[in-house]
Amino acid sequence: MMNKSMLKGLPQLQMRVDMMYPRWHYVKAHQLSYKESLAIINDPLELIHSNVFGHLKKPLVGVLWYMATFINDYSRHVRVYFMKETSETLAFKEFKETVAAKIGKKIKCLQTYNGGEYISQEFTKYL
């Protein structure tokens, strides 16, 4: 597309043949490791990471388009909840009650990327 000037506003760049790789190079590519976390987690439920994924290409059970994950930083145990809408992030409530009863401790910190589902009025009110 660049060679045929099909994209307006794109500067004319020179493509070097030695910079182009066959598709299999990308499959074999490795990601650099992340820096080691400075956080020291000593107890279960001290830090929980959470994220919401979706809209899935195909719904589960015909109606579940989203997933919420909860990862215990201490044990790396993962729980996944399937949802119809992202607004159902109060799956956290179910997660919190389940793990608190099982472990006998309360969640101290919930770490998210501050997506809208975690800063909604309903979620904030629950917290």
Short mmCIF file of N, CA and C in Angstrom, two decimals:
data_model
loop_
_atom_site.label_atom_id
_atom_site.label_comp_id
_atom_site.label_asym_id
_atom_site.label_seq_id
_atom_site.Cartn_x
_atom_site.Cartn_y
_atom_site.Cartn_z
N MET A 1 0.83 -1.19 0.00
CA MET A 1 0.00 0.00 0.00
C MET A 1 0.87 1.25 0.00
N MET A 2 2.01 1.18 0.71
CA MET A 2 2.89 2.33 0.77
C MET A 2 3.53 2.57 -0.60
N ASN A 3 3.96 1.50 -1.28
CA ASN A 3 4.59 1.63 -2.59
C ASN A 3 3.64 2.24 -3.62
N LYS A 4 2.35 2.02 -3.47
CA LYS A 4 1.36 2.55 -4.42
C LYS A 4 0.75 3.86 -3.94
N SER A 5 1.27 4.44 -2.84
CA SER A 5 0.78 5.69 -2.26
C SER A 5 -0.72 5.65 -2.01
N MET A 6 -1.18 4.56 -1.44
CA MET A 6 -2.61 4.38 -1.19
C MET A 6 -3.06 4.97 0.15
N LEU A 7 -2.12 5.31 1.02
CA LEU A 7 -2.47 5.86 2.32
C LEU A 7 -2.09 7.33 2.38
N LYS A 8 -3.08 8.18 2.52
CA LYS A 8 -2.82 9.62 2.57
C LYS A 8 -2.20 9.98 3.91
N GLY A 9 -1.22 10.86 3.88
CA GLY A 9 -0.59 11.33 5.10
C GLY A 9 0.56 10.47 5.58
N LEU A 10 0.75 9.30 4.99
CA LEU A 10 1.84 8.42 5.39
C LEU A 10 3.11 8.85 4.68
N PRO A 11 4.18 9.13 5.41
CA PRO A 11 5.42 9.53 4.73
C PRO A 11 5.95 8.38 3.88
N GLN A 12 6.61 8.71 2.80
CA GLN A 12 7.16 7.70 1.91
C GLN A 12 8.42 7.12 2.57
N LEU A 13 8.33 5.90 3.04
CA LEU A 13 9.44 5.23 3.70
C LEU A 13 10.06 4.22 2.76
N GLN A 14 11.32 3.99 2.92
CA GLN A 14 11.97 2.96 2.11
C GLN A 14 11.94 1.65 2.88
N MET A 15 11.46 0.62 2.22
CA MET A 15 11.41 -0.71 2.84
C MET A 15 12.66 -1.47 2.44
N ARG A 16 13.41 -1.91 3.44
CA ARG A 16 14.61 -2.69 3.17
C ARG A 16 14.24 -4.17 3.23
N VAL A 17 14.73 -4.92 2.27
CA VAL A 17 14.42 -6.34 2.20
C VAL A 17 14.95 -7.07 3.42
N ASP A 18 16.10 -6.67 3.95
CA ASP A 18 16.67 -7.36 5.11
C ASP A 18 15.89 -7.08 6.39
N MET A 19 14.93 -6.15 6.35
CA MET A 19 14.11 -5.85 7.53
C MET A 19 12.80 -6.62 7.52
N MET A 20 12.50 -7.31 6.44
CA MET A 20 11.25 -8.05 6.34
C MET A 20 11.52 -9.52 6.65
N TYR A 21 10.68 -10.11 7.47
CA TYR A 21 10.87 -11.48 7.90
C TYR A 21 9.70 -12.33 7.48
N PRO A 22 9.96 -13.60 7.20
CA PRO A 22 8.82 -14.50 6.95
C PRO A 22 8.00 -14.66 8.23
N ARG A 23 6.77 -15.08 8.09
CA ARG A 23 5.84 -15.21 9.20
C ARG A 23 6.39 -16.08 10.33
N TRP A 24 7.14 -17.13 10.03
CA TRP A 24 7.62 -18.03 11.06
C TRP A 24 8.58 -17.36 12.03
N HIS A 25 9.21 -16.25 11.62
CA HIS A 25 10.09 -15.54 12.55
C HIS A 25 9.29 -14.98 13.74
N TYR A 26 8.07 -14.53 13.46
CA TYR A 26 7.26 -13.97 14.54
C TYR A 26 6.81 -15.05 15.52
N VAL A 27 6.55 -16.24 15.02
CA VAL A 27 6.13 -17.34 15.88
C VAL A 27 7.25 -17.71 16.84
N LYS A 28 8.49 -17.63 16.37
CA LYS A 28 9.63 -18.00 17.20
C LYS A 28 10.15 -16.84 18.05
N ALA A 29 9.56 -15.67 17.91
CA ALA A 29 10.02 -14.51 18.67
C ALA A 29 9.79 -14.73 20.16
N HIS A 30 10.68 -14.19 20.96
CA HIS A 30 10.57 -14.33 22.41
C HIS A 30 10.39 -12.95 23.02
N GLN A 31 9.58 -12.89 24.05
CA GLN A 31 9.36 -11.64 24.76
C GLN A 31 10.41 -11.51 25.84
N LEU A 32 10.94 -10.31 26.00
CA LEU A 32 11.88 -10.08 27.08
C LEU A 32 11.16 -10.22 28.41
N SER A 33 11.87 -10.67 29.41
CA SER A 33 11.25 -10.85 30.71
C SER A 33 10.94 -9.50 31.35
N TYR A 34 9.93 -9.50 32.21
CA TYR A 34 9.56 -8.30 32.94
C TYR A 34 10.52 -8.11 34.11
N LYS A 35 10.60 -6.86 34.57
CA LYS A 35 11.40 -6.60 35.76
C LYS A 35 10.73 -7.30 36.94
N GLU A 36 11.52 -7.78 37.86
CA GLU A 36 10.98 -8.45 39.03
C GLU A 36 10.24 -7.45 39.90
N SER A 37 9.09 -7.85 40.39
CA SER A 37 8.29 -6.98 41.22
C SER A 37 9.01 -6.67 42.53
N LEU A 38 8.87 -5.45 42.99
CA LEU A 38 9.47 -5.05 44.26
C LEU A 38 8.53 -5.32 45.43
N ALA A 39 7.29 -5.65 45.13
CA ALA A 39 6.30 -5.93 46.18
C ALA A 39 6.62 -7.26 46.86
N ILE A 40 6.55 -7.27 48.17
CA ILE A 40 6.77 -8.49 48.93
C ILE A 40 5.43 -8.91 49.51
N ILE A 41 4.91 -10.00 49.00
CA ILE A 41 3.60 -10.48 49.43
C ILE A 41 3.83 -11.66 50.37
N ASN A 42 3.35 -11.54 51.60
CA ASN A 42 3.60 -12.56 52.61
C ASN A 42 2.39 -13.42 52.96
N ASP A 43 1.20 -12.99 52.55
CA ASP A 43 -0.01 -13.70 52.95
C ASP A 43 -0.96 -13.86 51.77
N PRO A 44 -1.74 -14.95 51.79
CA PRO A 44 -2.78 -15.09 50.77
C PRO A 44 -3.76 -13.91 50.87
N LEU A 45 -4.26 -13.47 49.77
CA LEU A 45 -5.24 -12.39 49.65
C LEU A 45 -4.68 -11.01 50.00
N GLU A 46 -3.38 -10.90 50.15
CA GLU A 46 -2.78 -9.60 50.41
C GLU A 46 -2.88 -8.71 49.16
N LEU A 47 -2.74 -9.34 47.98
CA LEU A 47 -2.85 -8.61 46.72
C LEU A 47 -3.53 -9.48 45.68
N ILE A 48 -4.63 -8.97 45.12
CA ILE A 48 -5.38 -9.67 44.07
C ILE A 48 -5.32 -8.82 42.81
N HIS A 49 -4.92 -9.43 41.69
CA HIS A 49 -4.92 -8.76 40.40
C HIS A 49 -6.21 -9.16 39.67
N SER A 50 -6.82 -8.20 38.99
CA SER A 50 -8.05 -8.51 38.27
C SER A 50 -8.09 -7.80 36.92
N ASN A 51 -8.74 -8.46 35.96
CA ASN A 51 -8.91 -7.88 34.63
C ASN A 51 -10.20 -8.42 34.04
N VAL A 52 -10.79 -7.67 33.12
CA VAL A 52 -11.99 -8.10 32.40
C VAL A 52 -11.63 -8.20 30.92
N PHE A 53 -12.01 -9.32 30.32
CA PHE A 53 -11.74 -9.56 28.91
C PHE A 53 -13.05 -9.68 28.16
N GLY A 54 -13.08 -9.27 26.94
CA GLY A 54 -14.25 -9.45 26.10
C GLY A 54 -14.28 -8.34 25.09
N HIS A 55 -15.12 -8.42 24.36
CA HIS A 55 -16.21 -9.19 23.85
C HIS A 55 -15.62 -10.40 23.11
N LEU A 56 -15.97 -11.63 23.55
CA LEU A 56 -15.45 -12.84 22.92
C LEU A 56 -16.03 -13.01 21.53
N LYS A 57 -15.30 -13.70 20.67
CA LYS A 57 -15.78 -13.93 19.30
C LYS A 57 -17.04 -14.78 19.29
N LYS A 58 -17.07 -15.78 20.17
CA LYS A 58 -18.24 -16.64 20.30
C LYS A 58 -18.63 -16.68 21.77
N PRO A 59 -19.90 -16.50 22.08
CA PRO A 59 -20.30 -16.52 23.49
C PRO A 59 -20.25 -17.93 24.06
N LEU A 60 -20.01 -18.01 25.35
CA LEU A 60 -20.06 -19.29 26.05
C LEU A 60 -21.49 -19.52 26.50
N VAL A 61 -21.96 -20.69 26.39
CA VAL A 61 -23.33 -21.07 26.76
C VAL A 61 -24.35 -20.13 26.10
N GLY A 62 -23.99 -19.61 24.95
CA GLY A 62 -24.91 -18.80 24.17
C GLY A 62 -25.07 -17.35 24.58
N VAL A 63 -24.67 -16.97 25.82
CA VAL A 63 -24.93 -15.60 26.28
C VAL A 63 -23.76 -14.95 27.02
N LEU A 64 -22.73 -15.68 27.34
CA LEU A 64 -21.63 -15.14 28.16
C LEU A 64 -20.50 -14.63 27.25
N TRP A 65 -20.40 -13.31 27.16
CA TRP A 65 -19.47 -12.67 26.23
C TRP A 65 -18.18 -12.17 26.90
N TYR A 66 -18.12 -12.11 28.22
CA TYR A 66 -16.99 -11.50 28.93
C TYR A 66 -16.46 -12.43 30.01
N MET A 67 -15.20 -12.19 30.41
CA MET A 67 -14.58 -12.96 31.49
C MET A 67 -13.91 -11.99 32.45
N ALA A 68 -14.00 -12.28 33.73
CA ALA A 68 -13.27 -11.52 34.75
C ALA A 68 -12.31 -12.51 35.41
N THR A 69 -11.05 -12.12 35.53
CA THR A 69 -10.07 -12.98 36.18
C THR A 69 -9.64 -12.34 37.50
N PHE A 70 -9.38 -13.20 38.48
CA PHE A 70 -8.88 -12.77 39.78
C PHE A 70 -7.68 -13.66 40.10
N ILE A 71 -6.52 -13.04 40.29
CA ILE A 71 -5.28 -13.79 40.53
C ILE A 71 -4.73 -13.42 41.89
N ASN A 72 -4.55 -14.43 42.73
CA ASN A 72 -3.96 -14.25 44.05
C ASN A 72 -2.44 -14.15 43.86
N ASP A 73 -1.86 -12.99 44.13
CA ASP A 73 -0.44 -12.78 43.90
C ASP A 73 0.42 -13.73 44.73
N TYR A 74 -0.03 -14.08 45.90
CA TYR A 74 0.74 -14.95 46.80
C TYR A 74 0.86 -16.37 46.26
N SER A 75 -0.24 -16.94 45.82
CA SER A 75 -0.24 -18.34 45.37
C SER A 75 -0.31 -18.50 43.86
N ARG A 76 -0.61 -17.40 43.15
CA ARG A 76 -0.82 -17.40 41.70
C ARG A 76 -2.09 -18.19 41.30
N HIS A 77 -2.94 -18.46 42.26
CA HIS A 77 -4.21 -19.15 41.99
C HIS A 77 -5.10 -18.20 41.19
N VAL A 78 -5.72 -18.72 40.14
CA VAL A 78 -6.56 -17.91 39.27
C VAL A 78 -8.01 -18.40 39.32
N ARG A 79 -8.93 -17.46 39.41
CA ARG A 79 -10.36 -17.77 39.30
C ARG A 79 -10.90 -16.97 38.13
N VAL A 80 -11.74 -17.60 37.32
CA VAL A 80 -12.33 -16.95 36.16
C VAL A 80 -13.85 -16.98 36.30
N TYR A 81 -14.48 -15.85 36.07
CA TYR A 81 -15.93 -15.73 36.10
C TYR A 81 -16.40 -15.27 34.73
N PHE A 82 -17.42 -15.91 34.21
CA PHE A 82 -17.96 -15.56 32.90
C PHE A 82 -19.20 -14.70 33.10
N MET A 83 -19.35 -13.69 32.23
CA MET A 83 -20.41 -12.70 32.42
C MET A 83 -21.10 -12.36 31.10
N LYS A 84 -22.34 -11.90 31.20
CA LYS A 84 -23.06 -11.42 30.01
C LYS A 84 -22.59 -10.02 29.63
N GLU A 85 -22.35 -9.18 30.64
CA GLU A 85 -21.97 -7.78 30.43
C GLU A 85 -20.80 -7.43 31.33
N THR A 86 -20.01 -6.43 30.95
CA THR A 86 -18.89 -6.01 31.79
C THR A 86 -19.39 -5.39 33.10
N SER A 87 -20.61 -4.91 33.10
CA SER A 87 -21.16 -4.31 34.31
C SER A 87 -21.36 -5.34 35.42
N GLU A 88 -21.22 -6.61 35.10
CA GLU A 88 -21.37 -7.66 36.10
C GLU A 88 -20.07 -7.90 36.87
N THR A 89 -19.20 -6.93 36.89
CA THR A 89 -17.93 -7.09 37.57
C THR A 89 -18.12 -7.30 39.06
N LEU A 90 -19.33 -7.19 39.52
CA LEU A 90 -19.57 -7.53 40.91
C LEU A 90 -19.41 -9.03 41.12
N ALA A 91 -18.89 -9.72 40.10
CA ALA A 91 -18.44 -11.09 40.29
C ALA A 91 -17.34 -11.07 41.35
N PHE A 92 -16.72 -9.89 41.53
CA PHE A 92 -15.74 -9.71 42.59
C PHE A 92 -16.35 -10.02 43.95
N LYS A 93 -17.61 -9.64 44.12
CA LYS A 93 -18.30 -9.89 45.39
C LYS A 93 -18.35 -11.40 45.66
N GLU A 94 -18.72 -12.17 44.64
CA GLU A 94 -18.78 -13.62 44.78
C GLU A 94 -17.38 -14.19 45.05
N PHE A 95 -16.39 -13.68 44.31
CA PHE A 95 -15.02 -14.13 44.51
C PHE A 95 -14.56 -13.84 45.94
N LYS A 96 -14.80 -12.62 46.38
CA LYS A 96 -14.37 -12.18 47.72
C LYS A 96 -14.99 -13.06 48.81
N GLU A 97 -16.28 -13.30 48.70
CA GLU A 97 -16.96 -14.11 49.71
C GLU A 97 -16.48 -15.55 49.69
N THR A 98 -16.25 -16.10 48.51
CA THR A 98 -15.81 -17.49 48.38
C THR A 98 -14.42 -17.68 48.97
N VAL A 99 -13.47 -16.84 48.56
CA VAL A 99 -12.10 -17.03 49.04
C VAL A 99 -11.94 -16.65 50.50
N ALA A 100 -12.68 -15.65 50.95
CA ALA A 100 -12.61 -15.27 52.37
C ALA A 100 -13.09 -16.41 53.25
N ALA A 101 -14.16 -17.08 52.83
CA ALA A 101 -14.68 -18.22 53.61
C ALA A 101 -13.70 -19.39 53.58
N LYS A 102 -13.09 -19.60 52.43
CA LYS A 102 -12.18 -20.74 52.26
C LYS A 102 -10.87 -20.53 53.01
N ILE A 103 -10.31 -19.33 52.92
CA ILE A 103 -8.99 -19.06 53.51
C ILE A 103 -9.09 -18.49 54.91
N GLY A 104 -10.19 -17.82 55.19
CA GLY A 104 -10.37 -17.23 56.52
C GLY A 104 -9.68 -15.89 56.68
N LYS A 105 -9.42 -15.21 55.56
CA LYS A 105 -8.79 -13.88 55.60
C LYS A 105 -9.55 -12.97 54.66
N LYS A 106 -9.32 -11.66 54.78
CA LYS A 106 -9.94 -10.68 53.91
C LYS A 106 -8.93 -10.22 52.85
N ILE A 107 -9.45 -9.79 51.71
CA ILE A 107 -8.60 -9.22 50.65
C ILE A 107 -8.12 -7.86 51.13
N LYS A 108 -6.82 -7.64 51.04
CA LYS A 108 -6.25 -6.36 51.48
C LYS A 108 -6.17 -5.35 50.34
N CYS A 109 -5.83 -5.82 49.11
CA CYS A 109 -5.64 -4.89 48.00
C CYS A 109 -6.10 -5.54 46.69
N LEU A 110 -6.88 -4.81 45.90
CA LEU A 110 -7.32 -5.25 44.58
C LEU A 110 -6.64 -4.36 43.56
N GLN A 111 -5.83 -4.95 42.69
CA GLN A 111 -5.13 -4.18 41.67
C GLN A 111 -5.77 -4.43 40.31
N THR A 112 -6.18 -3.33 39.65
CA THR A 112 -6.79 -3.40 38.33
C THR A 112 -6.12 -2.37 37.44
N TYR A 113 -6.53 -2.32 36.18
CA TYR A 113 -6.00 -1.31 35.27
C TYR A 113 -6.93 -0.10 35.20
N ASN A 114 -7.86 0.00 36.12
CA ASN A 114 -8.82 1.10 36.23
C ASN A 114 -9.76 1.20 35.04
N GLY A 115 -10.15 0.06 34.51
CA GLY A 115 -11.15 0.05 33.45
C GLY A 115 -12.48 0.52 34.01
N GLY A 116 -13.37 0.94 33.14
CA GLY A 116 -14.66 1.50 33.56
C GLY A 116 -15.45 0.60 34.47
N GLU A 117 -15.32 -0.73 34.27
CA GLU A 117 -16.08 -1.66 35.10
C GLU A 117 -15.63 -1.64 36.56
N TYR A 118 -14.40 -1.18 36.82
CA TYR A 118 -13.90 -1.14 38.19
C TYR A 118 -14.06 0.22 38.85
N ILE A 119 -14.44 1.21 38.09
CA ILE A 119 -14.61 2.53 38.69
C ILE A 119 -16.06 3.01 38.57
N SER A 120 -16.95 2.07 38.30
CA SER A 120 -18.37 2.42 38.21
C SER A 120 -18.89 2.80 39.59
N GLN A 121 -20.00 3.52 39.61
CA GLN A 121 -20.61 3.92 40.89
C GLN A 121 -21.04 2.69 41.69
N GLU A 122 -21.57 1.70 40.99
CA GLU A 122 -22.04 0.50 41.68
C GLU A 122 -20.88 -0.23 42.36
N PHE A 123 -19.77 -0.37 41.66
CA PHE A 123 -18.61 -1.07 42.23
C PHE A 123 -18.01 -0.26 43.38
N THR A 124 -17.88 1.04 43.17
CA THR A 124 -17.34 1.92 44.21
C THR A 124 -18.22 1.88 45.45
N LYS A 125 -19.52 1.87 45.26
CA LYS A 125 -20.44 1.80 46.39
C LYS A 125 -20.26 0.49 47.15
N TYR A 126 -20.09 -0.61 46.41
CA TYR A 126 -19.88 -1.91 47.04
C TYR A 126 -18.60 -1.89 47.89
N LEU A 127 -17.53 -1.33 47.33
CA LEU A 127 -16.27 -1.29 48.08
C LEU A 127 -16.42 -0.44 49.32
#
